[in-house]
Amino acid sequence: MDFNMKKLASDAGVFFTRAVQFTEEKFGQAEKTELDAHFENLLARADCTKNWTEKILRQTEVLLQPNPSARVEEFLYEKLDRKVPSRVTNGELLAQYMIEAANDFGPNSPYGKTLIKVGETQRRLGGAERDFIHSASINFLSPLRNFLEGDWRTISKERRILQNRRLDLDACKARLKKAKAAEAKAACEGDAVPDFNETRPRNYILSASASALWSDEVEKAEHELRMAQTEFDRQAEVTRLLLEGISSTHVNHLRCLHEFAEAQATYYAQCYQYMLDLQKQLGRLPGTFVGNAESTSPPPVTASPTTIAAGAATGPAVPIIPVVPTVIGAPNSAPAVEALNPSDVKPPASGTRKARVLYDYEASDSTELSLLSDEMITVYSLPGMDPDWLIGERGNQKGKVPVTYLELLS
């Protein structure tokens, strides 16, 4: 291999000179060229932007993918320029387990039906999470990562070059200062008139020769200083323009932050709507356990403990007629109980209770009463009602309300 020994020696000399200058500056033995206050502010702002961008990027990655092993795997795929394999979200995996369990337990059983309903909602939640992660990765993470891997690397490279130019400039200043001091000393020694009878003429000649050499050294040092100053000023201007571009970076990141917040709001709005739909669906499912149709004995007649508690009051308890669940197609099945219209009934003389609403509930028809979280209503039960429902009153409004949405008070 052909080595350019002259260039290698020159580079080694420059590196040694910079190392000496840097060490002397650290020990306070050499002067250092200070940058102006505006430039220092730009440097501090750039460092602050880089540090906080890294922290925001890392924590957003944790938010979108809490599993550290999965994050490492995705990082390796990106470094190898390979496509990241599609990964099932936790909600989709839970949905799969619930639906498979419902098929084993019986999709027509109350538990199986509920598992299927909840599983379908979990699958929709998982899909919404996948869309949110994809949108946040493209619109928010990618711009931050591009800044750190692109613009910031360029800024860091130019800053290192500026640092080397400054070390070269300060080394030239120190060299010129030493040369001028030596020239002045040689000039003082050469100004003395020689006595050829008592001194040697040789000393005078050497003194004059040294003064001329130091004059040449001063001229050479001044020339190198001018070149170093020019290189330093040019590099400082390039670095300053890059640092001023941080303002444009902030504007770009601001736009990305708005898009991230919008994607997150859309995601949570979808999740909220999915859960509201699930609550309505679960409220319409029968709450009592239906026995096996092939069983020879009818299921036991029981009343819900919540309904019994709702009917209890200071006065005599209101009699509760439990509803006997029937199996379609079974012989001698009792006729279905006619649906109650809450507006046509009156509250019992006793047996009413106060209840606090736990969750918001939107009425599905005119016979139901819409509820707001934490509000207080009056509830009571009527003979023949479904044990999972009560009659609720709020002022002049009246309607059926699900028991699961209430906290009964004494």
PDB file of N, CA and C in Angstrom, residues 210-270:
ATOM      1  N   ALA A 210      20.909  35.906  14.859  1.00  0.00           N
ATOM      2  CA  ALA A 210      19.729  35.426  15.587  1.00  0.00           C
ATOM      3  C   ALA A 210      18.578  36.408  15.443  1.00  0.00           C
ATOM      4  N   SER A 211      18.852  37.687  15.471  1.00  0.00           N
ATOM      5  CA  SER A 211      17.805  38.685  15.318  1.00  0.00           C
ATOM      6  C   SER A 211      17.150  38.574  13.942  1.00  0.00           C
ATOM      7  N   ALA A 212      17.969  38.339  12.908  1.00  0.00           N
ATOM      8  CA  ALA A 212      17.413  38.190  11.562  1.00  0.00           C
ATOM      9  C   ALA A 212      16.573  36.916  11.445  1.00  0.00           C
ATOM     10  N   LEU A 213      17.025  35.856  12.101  1.00  0.00           N
ATOM     11  CA  LEU A 213      16.254  34.603  12.062  1.00  0.00           C
ATOM     12  C   LEU A 213      14.904  34.773  12.758  1.00  0.00           C
ATOM     13  N   TRP A 214      14.910  35.441  13.880  1.00  0.00           N
ATOM     14  CA  TRP A 214      13.643  35.625  14.601  1.00  0.00           C
ATOM     15  C   TRP A 214      12.718  36.576  13.839  1.00  0.00           C
ATOM     16  N   SER A 215      13.273  37.493  13.078  1.00  0.00           N
ATOM     17  CA  SER A 215      12.424  38.354  12.249  1.00  0.00           C
ATOM     18  C   SER A 215      11.712  37.536  11.173  1.00  0.00           C
ATOM     19  N   ASP A 216      12.460  36.616  10.571  1.00  0.00           N
ATOM     20  CA  ASP A 216      11.834  35.731   9.585  1.00  0.00           C
ATOM     21  C   ASP A 216      10.770  34.852  10.239  1.00  0.00           C
ATOM     22  N   GLU A 217      11.073  34.419  11.479  1.00  0.00           N
ATOM     23  CA  GLU A 217      10.105  33.574  12.189  1.00  0.00           C
ATOM     24  C   GLU A 217       8.822  34.344  12.510  1.00  0.00           C
ATOM     25  N   VAL A 218       8.968  35.615  12.846  1.00  0.00           N
ATOM     26  CA  VAL A 218       7.790  36.440  13.145  1.00  0.00           C
ATOM     27  C   VAL A 218       6.941  36.631  11.896  1.00  0.00           C
ATOM     28  N   GLU A 219       7.599  36.882  10.767  1.00  0.00           N
ATOM     29  CA  GLU A 219       6.850  37.049   9.525  1.00  0.00           C
ATOM     30  C   GLU A 219       6.106  35.755   9.155  1.00  0.00           C
ATOM     31  N   LYS A 220       6.779  34.655   9.317  1.00  0.00           N
ATOM     32  CA  LYS A 220       6.137  33.365   9.020  1.00  0.00           C
ATOM     33  C   LYS A 220       4.956  33.110   9.952  1.00  0.00           C
ATOM     34  N   ALA A 221       5.122  33.405  11.241  1.00  0.00           N
ATOM     35  CA  ALA A 221       4.038  33.207  12.209  1.00  0.00           C
ATOM     36  C   ALA A 221       2.858  34.127  11.923  1.00  0.00           C
ATOM     37  N   GLU A 222       3.137  35.351  11.503  1.00  0.00           N
ATOM     38  CA  GLU A 222       2.048  36.270  11.168  1.00  0.00           C
ATOM     39  C   GLU A 222       1.269  35.776   9.947  1.00  0.00           C
ATOM     40  N   HIS A 223       1.990  35.245   8.964  1.00  0.00           N
ATOM     41  CA  HIS A 223       1.315  34.705   7.783  1.00  0.00           C
ATOM     42  C   HIS A 223       0.426  33.508   8.161  1.00  0.00           C
ATOM     43  N   GLU A 224       0.943  32.612   8.983  1.00  0.00           N
ATOM     44  CA  GLU A 224       0.141  31.455   9.421  1.00  0.00           C
ATOM     45  C   GLU A 224      -1.052  31.904  10.255  1.00  0.00           C
ATOM     46  N   LEU A 225      -0.864  32.949  11.046  1.00  0.00           N
ATOM     47  CA  LEU A 225      -1.977  33.449  11.854  1.00  0.00           C
ATOM     48  C   LEU A 225      -3.086  34.005  10.979  1.00  0.00           C
ATOM     49  N   ARG A 226      -2.721  34.745   9.923  1.00  0.00           N
ATOM     50  CA  ARG A 226      -3.752  35.282   9.037  1.00  0.00           C
ATOM     51  C   ARG A 226      -4.530  34.155   8.346  1.00  0.00           C
ATOM     52  N   MET A 227      -3.831  33.124   7.910  1.00  0.00           N
ATOM     53  CA  MET A 227      -4.500  31.996   7.279  1.00  0.00           C
ATOM     54  C   MET A 227      -5.413  31.273   8.280  1.00  0.00           C
ATOM     55  N   ALA A 228      -4.909  31.068   9.496  1.00  0.00           N
ATOM     56  CA  ALA A 228      -5.721  30.388  10.517  1.00  0.00           C
ATOM     57  C   ALA A 228      -6.952  31.209  10.883  1.00  0.00           C
ATOM     58  N   GLN A 229      -6.777  32.542  10.941  1.00  0.00           N
ATOM     59  CA  GLN A 229      -7.916  33.408  11.261  1.00  0.00           C
ATOM     60  C   GLN A 229      -8.971  33.340  10.160  1.00  0.00           C
ATOM     61  N   THR A 230      -8.530  33.298   8.901  1.00  0.00           N
ATOM     62  CA  THR A 230      -9.470  33.201   7.776  1.00  0.00           C
ATOM     63  C   THR A 230     -10.236  31.888   7.829  1.00  0.00           C
ATOM     64  N   GLU A 231      -9.539  30.783   8.069  1.00  0.00           N
ATOM     65  CA  GLU A 231     -10.194  29.475   8.148  1.00  0.00           C
ATOM     66  C   GLU A 231     -11.176  29.419   9.325  1.00  0.00           C
ATOM     67  N   PHE A 232     -10.770  30.014  10.429  1.00  0.00           N
ATOM     68  CA  PHE A 232     -11.648  30.012  11.608  1.00  0.00           C
ATOM     69  C   PHE A 232     -12.911  30.822  11.349  1.00  0.00           C
ATOM     70  N   ASP A 233     -12.778  32.009  10.760  1.00  0.00           N
ATOM     71  CA  ASP A 233     -13.944  32.848  10.479  1.00  0.00           C
ATOM     72  C   ASP A 233     -14.889  32.161   9.493  1.00  0.00           C
ATOM     73  N   ARG A 234     -14.342  31.501   8.478  1.00  0.00           N
ATOM     74  CA  ARG A 234     -15.184  30.818   7.508  1.00  0.00           C
ATOM     75  C   ARG A 234     -15.955  29.664   8.166  1.00  0.00           C
ATOM     76  N   GLN A 235     -15.251  28.890   8.978  1.00  0.00           N
ATOM     77  CA  GLN A 235     -15.915  27.762   9.641  1.00  0.00           C
ATOM     78  C   GLN A 235     -16.922  28.241  10.675  1.00  0.00           C
ATOM     79  N   ALA A 236     -16.641  29.336  11.355  1.00  0.00           N
ATOM     80  CA  ALA A 236     -17.587  29.892  12.327  1.00  0.00           C
ATOM     81  C   ALA A 236     -18.871  30.325  11.641  1.00  0.00           C
ATOM     82  N   GLU A 237     -18.771  30.890  10.453  1.00  0.00           N
ATOM     83  CA  GLU A 237     -19.964  31.314   9.722  1.00  0.00           C
ATOM     84  C   GLU A 237     -20.792  30.111   9.282  1.00  0.00           C
ATOM     85  N   VAL A 238     -20.126  29.059   8.809  1.00  0.00           N
ATOM     86  CA  VAL A 238     -20.858  27.850   8.412  1.00  0.00           C
ATOM     87  C   VAL A 238     -21.584  27.248   9.611  1.00  0.00           C
ATOM     88  N   THR A 239     -20.886  27.162  10.727  1.00  0.00           N
ATOM     89  CA  THR A 239     -21.496  26.576  11.930  1.00  0.00           C
ATOM     90  C   THR A 239     -22.639  27.450  12.441  1.00  0.00           C
ATOM     91  N   ARG A 240     -22.468  28.753  12.369  1.00  0.00           N
ATOM     92  CA  ARG A 240     -23.525  29.659  12.844  1.00  0.00           C
ATOM     93  C   ARG A 240     -24.802  29.486  12.020  1.00  0.00           C
ATOM     94  N   LEU A 241     -24.679  29.349  10.701  1.00  0.00           N
ATOM     95  CA  LEU A 241     -25.856  29.159   9.856  1.00  0.00           C
ATOM     96  C   LEU A 241     -26.578  27.853  10.201  1.00  0.00           C
ATOM     97  N   LEU A 242     -25.808  26.813  10.472  1.00  0.00           N
ATOM     98  CA  LEU A 242     -26.434  25.546  10.848  1.00  0.00           C
ATOM     99  C   LEU A 242     -27.138  25.658  12.200  1.00  0.00           C
ATOM    100  N   LEU A 243     -26.526  26.354  13.132  1.00  0.00           N
ATOM    101  CA  LEU A 243     -27.140  26.505  14.455  1.00  0.00           C
ATOM    102  C   LEU A 243     -28.401  27.353  14.388  1.00  0.00           C
ATOM    103  N   GLU A 244     -28.410  28.355  13.531  1.00  0.00           N
ATOM    104  CA  GLU A 244     -29.618  29.166  13.387  1.00  0.00           C
ATOM    105  C   GLU A 244     -30.755  28.372  12.760  1.00  0.00           C
ATOM    106  N   GLY A 245     -30.422  27.282  12.059  1.00  0.00           N
ATOM    107  CA  GLY A 245     -31.465  26.420  11.507  1.00  0.00           C
ATOM    108  C   GLY A 245     -32.237  25.648  12.552  1.00  0.00           C
ATOM    109  N   ILE A 246     -31.786  25.680  13.809  1.00  0.00           N
ATOM    110  CA  ILE A 246     -32.524  25.010  14.893  1.00  0.00           C
ATOM    111  C   ILE A 246     -33.921  25.599  15.038  1.00  0.00           C
ATOM    112  N   SER A 247     -34.086  26.884  14.719  1.00  0.00           N
ATOM    113  CA  SER A 247     -35.420  27.498  14.795  1.00  0.00           C
ATOM    114  C   SER A 247     -36.380  26.821  13.817  1.00  0.00           C
ATOM    115  N   SER A 248     -35.911  26.522  12.625  1.00  0.00           N
ATOM    116  CA  SER A 248     -36.751  25.800  11.660  1.00  0.00           C
ATOM    117  C   SER A 248     -37.057  24.396  12.154  1.00  0.00           C
ATOM    118  N   THR A 249     -36.095  23.792  12.837  1.00  0.00           N
ATOM    119  CA  THR A 249     -36.330  22.463  13.413  1.00  0.00           C
ATOM    120  C   THR A 249     -37.439  22.517  14.453  1.00  0.00           C
ATOM    121  N   HIS A 250     -37.446  23.556  15.283  1.00  0.00           N
ATOM    122  CA  HIS A 250     -38.502  23.699  16.290  1.00  0.00           C
ATOM    123  C   HIS A 250     -39.873  23.840  15.629  1.00  0.00           C
ATOM    124  N   VAL A 251     -39.942  24.594  14.555  1.00  0.00           N
ATOM    125  CA  VAL A 251     -41.217  24.761  13.849  1.00  0.00           C
ATOM    126  C   VAL A 251     -41.691  23.425  13.283  1.00  0.00           C
ATOM    127  N   ASN A 252     -40.778  22.667  12.715  1.00  0.00           N
ATOM    128  CA  ASN A 252     -41.140  21.356  12.173  1.00  0.00           C
ATOM    129  C   ASN A 252     -41.595  20.412  13.261  1.00  0.00           C
ATOM    130  N   HIS A 253     -40.877  20.399  14.374  1.00  0.00           N
ATOM    131  CA  HIS A 253     -41.267  19.525  15.491  1.00  0.00           C
ATOM    132  C   HIS A 253     -42.590  19.974  16.104  1.00  0.00           C
ATOM    133  N   LEU A 254     -42.874  21.262  16.094  1.00  0.00           N
ATOM    134  CA  LEU A 254     -44.158  21.748  16.593  1.00  0.00           C
ATOM    135  C   LEU A 254     -45.305  21.198  15.748  1.00  0.00           C
ATOM    136  N   ARG A 255     -45.146  21.233  14.446  1.00  0.00           N
ATOM    137  CA  ARG A 255     -46.174  20.675  13.562  1.00  0.00           C
ATOM    138  C   ARG A 255     -46.348  19.167  13.802  1.00  0.00           C
ATOM    139  N   CYS A 256     -45.243  18.471  13.969  1.00  0.00           N
ATOM    140  CA  CYS A 256     -45.314  17.025  14.243  1.00  0.00           C
ATOM    141  C   CYS A 256     -45.988  16.747  15.583  1.00  0.00           C
ATOM    142  N   LEU A 257     -45.757  17.619  16.549  1.00  0.00           N
ATOM    143  CA  LEU A 257     -46.377  17.434  17.865  1.00  0.00           C
ATOM    144  C   LEU A 257     -47.885  17.607  17.773  1.00  0.00           C
ATOM    145  N   HIS A 258     -48.352  18.552  16.968  1.00  0.00           N
ATOM    146  CA  HIS A 258     -49.790  18.709  16.765  1.00  0.00           C
ATOM    147  C   HIS A 258     -50.385  17.456  16.114  1.00  0.00           C
ATOM    148  N   GLU A 259     -49.695  16.902  15.149  1.00  0.00           N
ATOM    149  CA  GLU A 259     -50.191  15.698  14.491  1.00  0.00           C
ATOM    150  C   GLU A 259     -50.211  14.519  15.456  1.00  0.00           C
ATOM    151  N   PHE A 260     -49.214  14.434  16.334  1.00  0.00           N
ATOM    152  CA  PHE A 260     -49.195  13.366  17.333  1.00  0.00           C
ATOM    153  C   PHE A 260     -50.364  13.494  18.300  1.00  0.00           C
ATOM    154  N   ALA A 261     -50.616  14.724  18.773  1.00  0.00           N
ATOM    155  CA  ALA A 261     -51.737  14.939  19.696  1.00  0.00           C
ATOM    156  C   ALA A 261     -53.073  14.625  19.018  1.00  0.00           C
ATOM    157  N   GLU A 262     -53.196  14.978  17.744  1.00  0.00           N
ATOM    158  CA  GLU A 262     -54.432  14.687  17.021  1.00  0.00           C
ATOM    159  C   GLU A 262     -54.631  13.186  16.849  1.00  0.00           C
ATOM    160  N   ALA A 263     -53.558  12.478  16.524  1.00  0.00           N
ATOM    161  CA  ALA A 263     -53.654  11.018  16.383  1.00  0.00           C
ATOM    162  C   ALA A 263     -54.008  10.367  17.713  1.00  0.00           C
ATOM    163  N   GLN A 264     -53.437  10.871  18.804  1.00  0.00           N
ATOM    164  CA  GLN A 264     -53.731  10.303  20.115  1.00  0.00           C
ATOM    165  C   GLN A 264     -55.173  10.598  20.524  1.00  0.00           C
ATOM    166  N   ALA A 265     -55.661  11.799  20.229  1.00  0.00           N
ATOM    167  CA  ALA A 265     -57.055  12.127  20.537  1.00  0.00           C
ATOM    168  C   ALA A 265     -58.007  11.239  19.742  1.00  0.00           C
ATOM    169  N   THR A 266     -57.694  11.014  18.482  1.00  0.00           N
ATOM    170  CA  THR A 266     -58.537  10.131  17.656  1.00  0.00           C
ATOM    171  C   THR A 266     -58.539   8.715  18.218  1.00  0.00           C
ATOM    172  N   TYR A 267     -57.380   8.266  18.638  1.00  0.00           N
ATOM    173  CA  TYR A 267     -57.270   6.903  19.194  1.00  0.00           C
ATOM    174  C   TYR A 267     -58.111   6.749  20.455  1.00  0.00           C
ATOM    175  N   TYR A 268     -57.983   7.698  21.380  1.00  0.00           N
ATOM    176  CA  TYR A 268     -58.740   7.590  22.630  1.00  0.00           C
ATOM    177  C   TYR A 268     -60.237   7.788  22.395  1.00  0.00           C
ATOM    178  N   ALA A 269     -60.608   8.622  21.437  1.00  0.00           N
ATOM    179  CA  ALA A 269     -62.027   8.790  21.113  1.00  0.00           C
ATOM    180  C   ALA A 269     -62.603   7.490  20.557  1.00  0.00           C
ATOM    181  N   GLN A 270     -61.850   6.809  19.714  1.00  0.00           N
ATOM    182  CA  GLN A 270     -62.306   5.520  19.197  1.00  0.00           C
ATOM    183  C   GLN A 270     -62.453   4.507  20.318  1.00  0.00           C
TER     184      GLN A 270
END
